[in-house]
mmCIF file of C-alpha atoms in Angstrom:
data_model
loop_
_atom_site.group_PDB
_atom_site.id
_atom_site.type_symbol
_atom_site.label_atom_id
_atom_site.label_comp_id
_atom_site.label_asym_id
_atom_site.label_seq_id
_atom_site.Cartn_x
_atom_site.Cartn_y
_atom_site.Cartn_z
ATOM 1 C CA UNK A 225 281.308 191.489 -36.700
ATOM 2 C CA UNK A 226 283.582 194.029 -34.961
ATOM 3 C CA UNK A 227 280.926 197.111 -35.698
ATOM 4 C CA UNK A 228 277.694 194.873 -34.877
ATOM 5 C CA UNK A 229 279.909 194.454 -30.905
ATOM 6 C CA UNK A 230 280.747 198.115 -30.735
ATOM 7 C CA UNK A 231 276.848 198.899 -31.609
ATOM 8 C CA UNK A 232 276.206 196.397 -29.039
ATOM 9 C CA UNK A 233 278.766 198.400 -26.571
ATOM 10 C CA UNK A 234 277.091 201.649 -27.319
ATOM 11 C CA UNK A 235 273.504 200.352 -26.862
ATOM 12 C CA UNK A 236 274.732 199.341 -23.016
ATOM 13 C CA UNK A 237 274.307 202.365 -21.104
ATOM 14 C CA UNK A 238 271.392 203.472 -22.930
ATOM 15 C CA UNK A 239 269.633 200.136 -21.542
ATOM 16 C CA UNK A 240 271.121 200.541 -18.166
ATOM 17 C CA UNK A 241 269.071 204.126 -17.706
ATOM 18 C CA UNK A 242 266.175 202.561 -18.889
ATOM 19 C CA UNK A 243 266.415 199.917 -16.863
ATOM 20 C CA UNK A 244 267.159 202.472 -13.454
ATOM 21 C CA UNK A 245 264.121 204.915 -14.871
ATOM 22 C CA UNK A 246 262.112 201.780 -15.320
ATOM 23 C CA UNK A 247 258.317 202.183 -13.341
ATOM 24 C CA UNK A 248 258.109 201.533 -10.336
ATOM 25 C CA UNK A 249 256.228 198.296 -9.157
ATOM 26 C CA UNK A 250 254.636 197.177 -5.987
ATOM 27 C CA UNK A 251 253.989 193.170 -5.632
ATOM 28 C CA UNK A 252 251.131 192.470 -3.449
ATOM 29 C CA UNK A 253 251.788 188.695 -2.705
ATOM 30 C CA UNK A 254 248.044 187.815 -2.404
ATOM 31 C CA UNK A 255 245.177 188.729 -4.274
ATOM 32 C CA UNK A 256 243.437 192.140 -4.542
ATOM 33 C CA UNK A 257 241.103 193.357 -1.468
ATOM 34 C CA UNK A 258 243.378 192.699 1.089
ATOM 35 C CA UNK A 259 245.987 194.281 3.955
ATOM 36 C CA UNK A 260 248.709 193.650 1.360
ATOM 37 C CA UNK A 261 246.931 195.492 -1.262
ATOM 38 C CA UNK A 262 246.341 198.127 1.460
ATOM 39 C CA UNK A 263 250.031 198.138 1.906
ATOM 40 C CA UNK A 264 251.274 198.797 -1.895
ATOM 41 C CA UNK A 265 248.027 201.560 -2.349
ATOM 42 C CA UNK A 266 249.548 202.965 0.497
ATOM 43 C CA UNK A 267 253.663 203.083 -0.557
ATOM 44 C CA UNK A 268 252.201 204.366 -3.867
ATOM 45 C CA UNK A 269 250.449 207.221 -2.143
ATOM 46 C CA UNK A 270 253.705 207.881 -0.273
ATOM 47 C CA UNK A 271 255.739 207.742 -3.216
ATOM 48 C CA UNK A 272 253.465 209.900 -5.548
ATOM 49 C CA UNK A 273 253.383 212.986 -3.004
ATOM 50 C CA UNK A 274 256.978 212.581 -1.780
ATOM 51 C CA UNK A 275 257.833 213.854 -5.360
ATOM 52 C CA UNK A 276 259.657 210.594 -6.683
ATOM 53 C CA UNK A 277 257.104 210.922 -9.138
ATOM 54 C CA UNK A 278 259.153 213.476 -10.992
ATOM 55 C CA UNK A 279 262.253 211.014 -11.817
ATOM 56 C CA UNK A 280 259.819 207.375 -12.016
ATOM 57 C CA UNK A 281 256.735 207.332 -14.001
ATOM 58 C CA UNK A 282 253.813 206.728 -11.249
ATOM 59 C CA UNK A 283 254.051 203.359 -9.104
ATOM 60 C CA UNK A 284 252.239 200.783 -10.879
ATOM 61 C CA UNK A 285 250.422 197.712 -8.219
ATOM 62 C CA UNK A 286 250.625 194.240 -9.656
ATOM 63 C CA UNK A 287 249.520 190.927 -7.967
ATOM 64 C CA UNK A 288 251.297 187.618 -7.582
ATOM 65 C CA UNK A 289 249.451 185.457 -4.770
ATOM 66 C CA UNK A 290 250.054 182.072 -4.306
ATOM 67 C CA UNK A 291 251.178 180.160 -1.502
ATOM 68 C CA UNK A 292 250.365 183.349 1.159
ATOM 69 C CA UNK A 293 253.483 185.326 -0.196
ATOM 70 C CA UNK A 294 255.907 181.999 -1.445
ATOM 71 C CA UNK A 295 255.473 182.599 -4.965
ATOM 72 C CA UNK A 296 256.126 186.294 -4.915
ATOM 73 C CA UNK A 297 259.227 185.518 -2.767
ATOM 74 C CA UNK A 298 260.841 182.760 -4.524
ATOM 75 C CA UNK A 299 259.892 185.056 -8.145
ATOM 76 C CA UNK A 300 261.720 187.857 -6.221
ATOM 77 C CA UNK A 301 264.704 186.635 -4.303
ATOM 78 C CA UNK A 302 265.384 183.794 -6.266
ATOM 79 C CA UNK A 303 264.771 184.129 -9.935
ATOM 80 C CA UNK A 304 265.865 186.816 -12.568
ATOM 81 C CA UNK A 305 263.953 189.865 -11.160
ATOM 82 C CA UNK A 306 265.843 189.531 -7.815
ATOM 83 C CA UNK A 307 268.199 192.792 -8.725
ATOM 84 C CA UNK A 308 265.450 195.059 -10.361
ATOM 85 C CA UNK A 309 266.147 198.151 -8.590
ATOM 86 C CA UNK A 310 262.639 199.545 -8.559
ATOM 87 C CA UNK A 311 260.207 196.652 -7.531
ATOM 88 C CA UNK A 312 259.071 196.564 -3.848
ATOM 89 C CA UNK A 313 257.253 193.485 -2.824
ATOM 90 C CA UNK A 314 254.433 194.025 0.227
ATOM 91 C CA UNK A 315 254.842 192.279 3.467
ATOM 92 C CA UNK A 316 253.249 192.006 7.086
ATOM 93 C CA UNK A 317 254.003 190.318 10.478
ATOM 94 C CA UNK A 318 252.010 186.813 8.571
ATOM 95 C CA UNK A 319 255.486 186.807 5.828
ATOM 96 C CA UNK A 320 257.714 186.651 8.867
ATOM 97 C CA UNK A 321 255.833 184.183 10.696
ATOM 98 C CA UNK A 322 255.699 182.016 7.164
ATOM 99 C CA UNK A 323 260.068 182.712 6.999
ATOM 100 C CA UNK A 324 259.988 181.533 10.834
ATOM 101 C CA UNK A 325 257.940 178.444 9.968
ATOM 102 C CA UNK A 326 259.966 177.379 6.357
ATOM 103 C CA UNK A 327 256.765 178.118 4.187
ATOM 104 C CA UNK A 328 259.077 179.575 2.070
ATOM 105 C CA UNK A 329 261.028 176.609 1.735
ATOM 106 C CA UNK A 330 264.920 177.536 3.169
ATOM 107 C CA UNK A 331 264.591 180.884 2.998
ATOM 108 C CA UNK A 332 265.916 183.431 5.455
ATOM 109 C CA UNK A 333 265.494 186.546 6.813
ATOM 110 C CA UNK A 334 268.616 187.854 5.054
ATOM 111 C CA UNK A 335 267.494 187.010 1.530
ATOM 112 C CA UNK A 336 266.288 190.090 0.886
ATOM 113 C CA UNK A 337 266.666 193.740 1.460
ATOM 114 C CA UNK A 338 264.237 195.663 4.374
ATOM 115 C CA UNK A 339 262.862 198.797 3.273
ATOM 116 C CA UNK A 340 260.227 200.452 5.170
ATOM 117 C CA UNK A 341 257.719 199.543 7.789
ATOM 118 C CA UNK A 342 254.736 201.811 7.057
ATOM 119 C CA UNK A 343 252.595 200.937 9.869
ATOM 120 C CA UNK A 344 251.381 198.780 12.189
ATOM 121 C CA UNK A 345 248.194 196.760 12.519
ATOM 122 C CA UNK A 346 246.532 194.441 14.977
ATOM 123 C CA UNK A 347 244.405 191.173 14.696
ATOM 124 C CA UNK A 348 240.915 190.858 15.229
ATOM 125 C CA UNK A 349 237.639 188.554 15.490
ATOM 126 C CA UNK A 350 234.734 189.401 12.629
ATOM 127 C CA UNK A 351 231.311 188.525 11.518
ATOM 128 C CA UNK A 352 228.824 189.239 9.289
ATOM 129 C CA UNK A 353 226.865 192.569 10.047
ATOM 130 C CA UNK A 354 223.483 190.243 10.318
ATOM 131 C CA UNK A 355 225.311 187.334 12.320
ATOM 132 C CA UNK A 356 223.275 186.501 15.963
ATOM 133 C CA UNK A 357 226.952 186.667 17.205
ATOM 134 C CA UNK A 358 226.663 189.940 18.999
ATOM 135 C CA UNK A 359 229.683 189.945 21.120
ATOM 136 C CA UNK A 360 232.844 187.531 21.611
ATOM 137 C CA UNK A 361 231.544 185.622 24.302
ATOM 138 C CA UNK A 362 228.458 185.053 22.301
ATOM 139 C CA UNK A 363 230.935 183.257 19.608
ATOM 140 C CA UNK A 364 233.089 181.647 22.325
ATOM 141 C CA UNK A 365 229.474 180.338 23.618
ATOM 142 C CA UNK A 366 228.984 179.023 20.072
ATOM 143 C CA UNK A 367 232.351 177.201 19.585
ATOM 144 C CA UNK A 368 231.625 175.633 23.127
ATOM 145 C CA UNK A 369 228.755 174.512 22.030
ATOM 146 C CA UNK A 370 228.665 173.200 18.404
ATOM 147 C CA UNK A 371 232.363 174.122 17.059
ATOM 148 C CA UNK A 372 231.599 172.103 14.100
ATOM 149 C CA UNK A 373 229.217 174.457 12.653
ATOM 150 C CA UNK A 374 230.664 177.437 12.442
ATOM 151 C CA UNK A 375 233.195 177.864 10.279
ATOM 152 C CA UNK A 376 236.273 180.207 10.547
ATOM 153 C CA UNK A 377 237.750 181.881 7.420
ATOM 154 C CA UNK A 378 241.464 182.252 7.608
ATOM 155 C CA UNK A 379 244.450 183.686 5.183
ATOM 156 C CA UNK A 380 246.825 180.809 5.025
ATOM 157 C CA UNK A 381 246.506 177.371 6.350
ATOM 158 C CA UNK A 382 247.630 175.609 9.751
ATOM 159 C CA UNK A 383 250.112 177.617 11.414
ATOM 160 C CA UNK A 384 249.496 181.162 9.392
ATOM 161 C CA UNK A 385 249.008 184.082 11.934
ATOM 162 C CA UNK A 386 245.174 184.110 11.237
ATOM 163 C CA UNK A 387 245.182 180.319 12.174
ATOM 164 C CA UNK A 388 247.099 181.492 15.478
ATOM 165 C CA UNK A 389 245.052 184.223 16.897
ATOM 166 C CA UNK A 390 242.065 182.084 16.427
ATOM 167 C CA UNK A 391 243.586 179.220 17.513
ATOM 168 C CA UNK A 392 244.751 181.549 21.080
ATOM 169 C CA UNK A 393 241.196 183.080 21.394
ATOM 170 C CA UNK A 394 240.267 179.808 21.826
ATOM 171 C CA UNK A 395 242.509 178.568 23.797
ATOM 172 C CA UNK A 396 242.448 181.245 26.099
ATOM 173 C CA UNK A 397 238.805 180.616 26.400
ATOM 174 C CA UNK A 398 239.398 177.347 27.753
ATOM 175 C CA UNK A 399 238.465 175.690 24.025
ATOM 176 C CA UNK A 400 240.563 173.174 21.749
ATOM 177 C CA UNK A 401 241.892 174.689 18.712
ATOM 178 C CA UNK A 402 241.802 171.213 17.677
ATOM 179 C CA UNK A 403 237.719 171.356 17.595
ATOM 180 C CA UNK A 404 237.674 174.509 15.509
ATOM 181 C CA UNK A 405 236.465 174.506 12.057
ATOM 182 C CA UNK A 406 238.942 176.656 9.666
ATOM 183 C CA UNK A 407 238.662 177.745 5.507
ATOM 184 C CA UNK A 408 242.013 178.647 4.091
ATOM 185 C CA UNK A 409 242.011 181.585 1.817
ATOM 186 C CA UNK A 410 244.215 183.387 0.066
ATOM 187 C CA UNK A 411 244.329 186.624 1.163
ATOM 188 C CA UNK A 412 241.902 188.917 3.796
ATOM 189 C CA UNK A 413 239.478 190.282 0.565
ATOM 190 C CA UNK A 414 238.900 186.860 -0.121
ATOM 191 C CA UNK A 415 237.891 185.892 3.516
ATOM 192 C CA UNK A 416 235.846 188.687 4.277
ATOM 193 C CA UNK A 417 234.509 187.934 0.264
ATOM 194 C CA UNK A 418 233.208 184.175 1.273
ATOM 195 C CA UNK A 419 231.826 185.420 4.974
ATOM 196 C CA UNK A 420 229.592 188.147 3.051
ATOM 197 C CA UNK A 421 228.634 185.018 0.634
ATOM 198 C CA UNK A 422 228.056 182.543 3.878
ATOM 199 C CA UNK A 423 230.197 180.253 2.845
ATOM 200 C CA UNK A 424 232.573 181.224 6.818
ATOM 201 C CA UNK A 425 230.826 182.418 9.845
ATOM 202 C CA UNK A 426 233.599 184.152 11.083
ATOM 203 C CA UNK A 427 236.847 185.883 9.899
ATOM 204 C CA UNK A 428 239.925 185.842 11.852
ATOM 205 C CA UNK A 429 241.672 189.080 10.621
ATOM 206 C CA UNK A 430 243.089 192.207 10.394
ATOM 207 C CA UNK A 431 242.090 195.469 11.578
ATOM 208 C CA UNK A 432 242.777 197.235 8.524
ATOM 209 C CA UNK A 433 240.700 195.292 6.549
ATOM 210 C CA UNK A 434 237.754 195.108 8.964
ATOM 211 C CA UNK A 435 238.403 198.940 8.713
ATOM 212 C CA UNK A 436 237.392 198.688 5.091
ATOM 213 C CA UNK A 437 233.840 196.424 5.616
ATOM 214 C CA UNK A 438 233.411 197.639 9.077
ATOM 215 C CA UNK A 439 233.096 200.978 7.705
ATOM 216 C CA UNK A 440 230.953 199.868 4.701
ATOM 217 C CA UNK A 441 228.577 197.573 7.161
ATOM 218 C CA UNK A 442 229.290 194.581 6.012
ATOM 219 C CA UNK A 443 230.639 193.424 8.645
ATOM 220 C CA UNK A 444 230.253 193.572 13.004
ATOM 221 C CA UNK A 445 234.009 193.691 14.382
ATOM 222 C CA UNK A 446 233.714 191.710 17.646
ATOM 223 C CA UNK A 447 236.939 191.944 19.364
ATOM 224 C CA UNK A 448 240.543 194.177 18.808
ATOM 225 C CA UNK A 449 243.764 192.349 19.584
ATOM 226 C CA UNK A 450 245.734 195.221 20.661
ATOM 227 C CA UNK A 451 246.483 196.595 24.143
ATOM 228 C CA UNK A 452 243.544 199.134 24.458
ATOM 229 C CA UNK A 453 241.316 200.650 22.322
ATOM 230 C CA UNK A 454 242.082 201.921 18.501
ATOM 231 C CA UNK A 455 241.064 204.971 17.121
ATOM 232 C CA UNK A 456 239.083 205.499 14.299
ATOM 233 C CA UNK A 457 236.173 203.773 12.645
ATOM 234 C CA UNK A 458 236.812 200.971 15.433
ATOM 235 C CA UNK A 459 236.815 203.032 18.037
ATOM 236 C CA UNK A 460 233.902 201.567 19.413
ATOM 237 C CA UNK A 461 234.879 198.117 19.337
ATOM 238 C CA UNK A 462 236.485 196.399 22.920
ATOM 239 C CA UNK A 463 239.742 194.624 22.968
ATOM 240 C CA UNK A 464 239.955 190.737 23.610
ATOM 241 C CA UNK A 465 241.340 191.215 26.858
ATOM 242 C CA UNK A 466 238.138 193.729 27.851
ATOM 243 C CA UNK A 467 236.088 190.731 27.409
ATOM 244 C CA UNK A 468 238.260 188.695 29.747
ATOM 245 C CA UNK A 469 240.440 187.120 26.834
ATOM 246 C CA UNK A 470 244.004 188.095 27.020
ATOM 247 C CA UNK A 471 245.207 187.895 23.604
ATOM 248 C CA UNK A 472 247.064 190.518 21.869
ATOM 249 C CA UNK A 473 248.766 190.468 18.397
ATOM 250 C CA UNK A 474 250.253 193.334 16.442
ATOM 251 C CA UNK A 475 251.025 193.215 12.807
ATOM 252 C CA UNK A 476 253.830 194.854 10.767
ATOM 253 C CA UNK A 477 253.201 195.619 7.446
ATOM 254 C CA UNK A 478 256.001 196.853 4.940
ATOM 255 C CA UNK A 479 257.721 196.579 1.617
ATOM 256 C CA UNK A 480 261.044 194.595 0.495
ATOM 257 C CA UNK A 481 263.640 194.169 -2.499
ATOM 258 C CA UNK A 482 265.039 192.070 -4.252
ATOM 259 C CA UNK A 483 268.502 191.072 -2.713
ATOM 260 C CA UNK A 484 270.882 192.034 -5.794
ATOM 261 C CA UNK A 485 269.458 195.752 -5.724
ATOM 262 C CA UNK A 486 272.138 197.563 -6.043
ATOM 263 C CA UNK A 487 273.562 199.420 -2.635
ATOM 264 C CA UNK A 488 272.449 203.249 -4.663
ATOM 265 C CA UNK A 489 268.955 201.758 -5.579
ATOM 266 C CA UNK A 490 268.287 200.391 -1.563
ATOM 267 C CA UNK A 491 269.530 203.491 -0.499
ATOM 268 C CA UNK A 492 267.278 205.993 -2.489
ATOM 269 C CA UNK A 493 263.995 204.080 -1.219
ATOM 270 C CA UNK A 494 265.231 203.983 2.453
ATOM 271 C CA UNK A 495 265.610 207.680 1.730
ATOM 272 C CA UNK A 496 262.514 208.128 -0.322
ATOM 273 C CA UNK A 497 260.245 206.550 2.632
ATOM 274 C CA UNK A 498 262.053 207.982 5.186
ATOM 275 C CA UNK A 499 260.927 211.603 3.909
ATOM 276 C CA UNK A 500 257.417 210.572 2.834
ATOM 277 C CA UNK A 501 256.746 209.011 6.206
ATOM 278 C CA UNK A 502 257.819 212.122 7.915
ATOM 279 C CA UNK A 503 254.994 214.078 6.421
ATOM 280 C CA UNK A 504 251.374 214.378 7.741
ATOM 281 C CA UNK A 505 249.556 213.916 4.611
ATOM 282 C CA UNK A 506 251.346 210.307 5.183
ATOM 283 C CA UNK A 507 250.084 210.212 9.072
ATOM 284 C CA UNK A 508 246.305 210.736 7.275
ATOM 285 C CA UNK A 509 246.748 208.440 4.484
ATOM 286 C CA UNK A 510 248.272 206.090 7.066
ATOM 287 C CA UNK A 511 245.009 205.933 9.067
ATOM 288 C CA UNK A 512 242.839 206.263 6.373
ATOM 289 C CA UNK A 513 244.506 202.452 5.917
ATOM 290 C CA UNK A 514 243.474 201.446 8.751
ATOM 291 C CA UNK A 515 246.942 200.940 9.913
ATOM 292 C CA UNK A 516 248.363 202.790 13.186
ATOM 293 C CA UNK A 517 252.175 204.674 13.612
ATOM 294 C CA UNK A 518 254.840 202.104 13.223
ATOM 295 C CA UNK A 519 257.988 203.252 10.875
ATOM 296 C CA UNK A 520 261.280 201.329 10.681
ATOM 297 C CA UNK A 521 263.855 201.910 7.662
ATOM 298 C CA UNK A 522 266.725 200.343 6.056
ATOM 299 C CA UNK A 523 269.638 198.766 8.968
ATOM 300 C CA UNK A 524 267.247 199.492 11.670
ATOM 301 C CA UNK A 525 264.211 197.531 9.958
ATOM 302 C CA UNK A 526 266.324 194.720 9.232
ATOM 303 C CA UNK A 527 267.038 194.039 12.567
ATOM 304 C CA UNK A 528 263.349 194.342 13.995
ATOM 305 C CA UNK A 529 262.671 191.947 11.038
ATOM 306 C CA UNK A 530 265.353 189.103 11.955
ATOM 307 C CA UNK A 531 264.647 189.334 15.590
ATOM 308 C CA UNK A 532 260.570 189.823 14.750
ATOM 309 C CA UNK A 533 261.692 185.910 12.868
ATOM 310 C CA UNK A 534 263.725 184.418 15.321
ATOM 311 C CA UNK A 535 260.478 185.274 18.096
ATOM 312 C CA UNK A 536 258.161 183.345 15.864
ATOM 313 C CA UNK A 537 259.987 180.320 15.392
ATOM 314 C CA UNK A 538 260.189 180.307 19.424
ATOM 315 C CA UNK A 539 256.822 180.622 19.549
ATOM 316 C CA UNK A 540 256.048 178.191 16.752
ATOM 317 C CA UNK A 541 257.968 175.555 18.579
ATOM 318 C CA UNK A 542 255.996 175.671 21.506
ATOM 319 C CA UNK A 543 253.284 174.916 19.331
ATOM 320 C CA UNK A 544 254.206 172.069 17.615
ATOM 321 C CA UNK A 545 254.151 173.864 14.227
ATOM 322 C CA UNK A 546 257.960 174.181 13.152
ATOM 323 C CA UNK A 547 258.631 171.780 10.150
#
């Protein structure tokens, strides 16, 4: 008995450097085609030509959707893989409106560990490439008119941050969110995947993923929610508030850890991101995303993140959507 524990013993570090060395992972909480898939395509690029590649075999993606981003956060803050040092899990400005709103059941801000913002992103109004919507008032005329028939494909259900910059459009356009007909979907590649089918008129969105069907025509981008004009392959598409409808939302999109990752483990990707993000093969990646110049690490990240929450509940409350 005494030799099989001291075999034991001596097996212990040689499990503990496999377990450091292990591949690293990126979760995308939603299923593939979408701005979270973006995001872990895009930390893999990052990580691959920062030169981490040399100590961690190549970044593997994996998918875990379910509950827009609870299941992945309850399998990684609160079951066994919350400590695995080299598993980031993909989020956007959507998570932290879900934390704000309990969707994740009583989880907090500070339940997990804030790695890197890679970039920013903005919400925006789609249809199909052959739809007679040609502009946003043509929609807005629409939803006036016969709301019930046109049907609005979403990411998440009442309350999600698709539901919300539909729902402000609207309002903002003098029409009852109440009226409006919405799909929940899991995930933007399955929204814009039923619009192509006709199954939604309309997709209430991302940027970066209209980037992707824009871009392939398969879809007609009708409105921007950010403060002026993007560059890019939507270049050519006007802002809400150009066509008199003052609604702007921007959208974070990152990567997190597990919350027993140990202090060294945090550390090295805070470090590892900060030096990839630096570089301009990142910038052109970055925009090849879709996504636009928005990088926050480690201490400083956390506390855009917990303020980023504690704005979102405000604004939730106003709304009459806080649990």
């Amino acid at each position: 008995m005494r030799s099989l524990f001291l075999s034991l013993l001596c097996l212990l570090p040689a499990v503990a450097g496999a377990q450091a060395s292990a591949p690293a992972e990126c979760v995308v909480p939603s299923k593939p085609g979408g701005a979270m898939d973006l995001t872990c395509k895009l930390a893999k690029k990052g990580l691959a030509q920062e030169g981490a590649a040399a100590a961690l075999a190549p970044m593997r993606i994996s998918y875990l959707p379910g509950g827009i981003g609870a299941v992945a956060w309850h399998s990684m803050a609160s079951q066994r893989r919350r400590a695995e040092p080299n598993t980031l899990v993909a989020f956007s400005g959507g998570s932290l409106l879900n934390l704000a709103q309990g969707k994740f059941g009583n989880a907090k801000a500070g339940d997990v560990r804030w790695v890197a913002a890679l970039g920013a992103d903005y919400g925006m109004i789609a249809v199909r490439s052959d739809s007679p919507y040609k502009t946003l008032a043509d929609l807005i005329a629409a939803l006036r008119q016969h709301p019930d028939k046109v049907l609005i494909g979403v990411s998440g259900t009442i309350g999600s941050q698709d539901w919300l910059k539909m729902a402000l459009v609207a309002r903002h356009a003098g029409i009852d969110p109440k009226v409006l007909r919405f799909v929940a979907l899991e995930g933007g590649g399955e929204v814009f995947t039923a619009m192509q089918a006709d199954y939604v008129q309309v997709v209430s969105g991302d940027t970066s993923e209209a980037t992707l069907n824009a871009s392939a025509n398969h879809a007609r981008v009708l409105a921007v929610l950010s403060e002026k004009r993007l560059p890019g392959v939507l270049a050519g598409v006007p802002t809400a508030r150009e066509q008199g409808v003052d609604v702007v939302w921007p959208i974070i999109r990152g990567v997190w850890m597990g919350p027993q990752v140990p202090e060294a483990d945090y550390q090295r990707w805070v470090a590892t991101f900060d030096r990839a993000m630096a570089t301009p093969q990142f910038a052109e990646w970055r925009a090849q995303a879709g996504l636009y110049p928005f990088a926050l690490t480690g201490p400083k990240l956390t506390a855009y993140v917990r303020k980023a929450v504690d704005e979102y509940a405000r604004q939730a409350t106003e709304l009459g959507l806080m649990r």
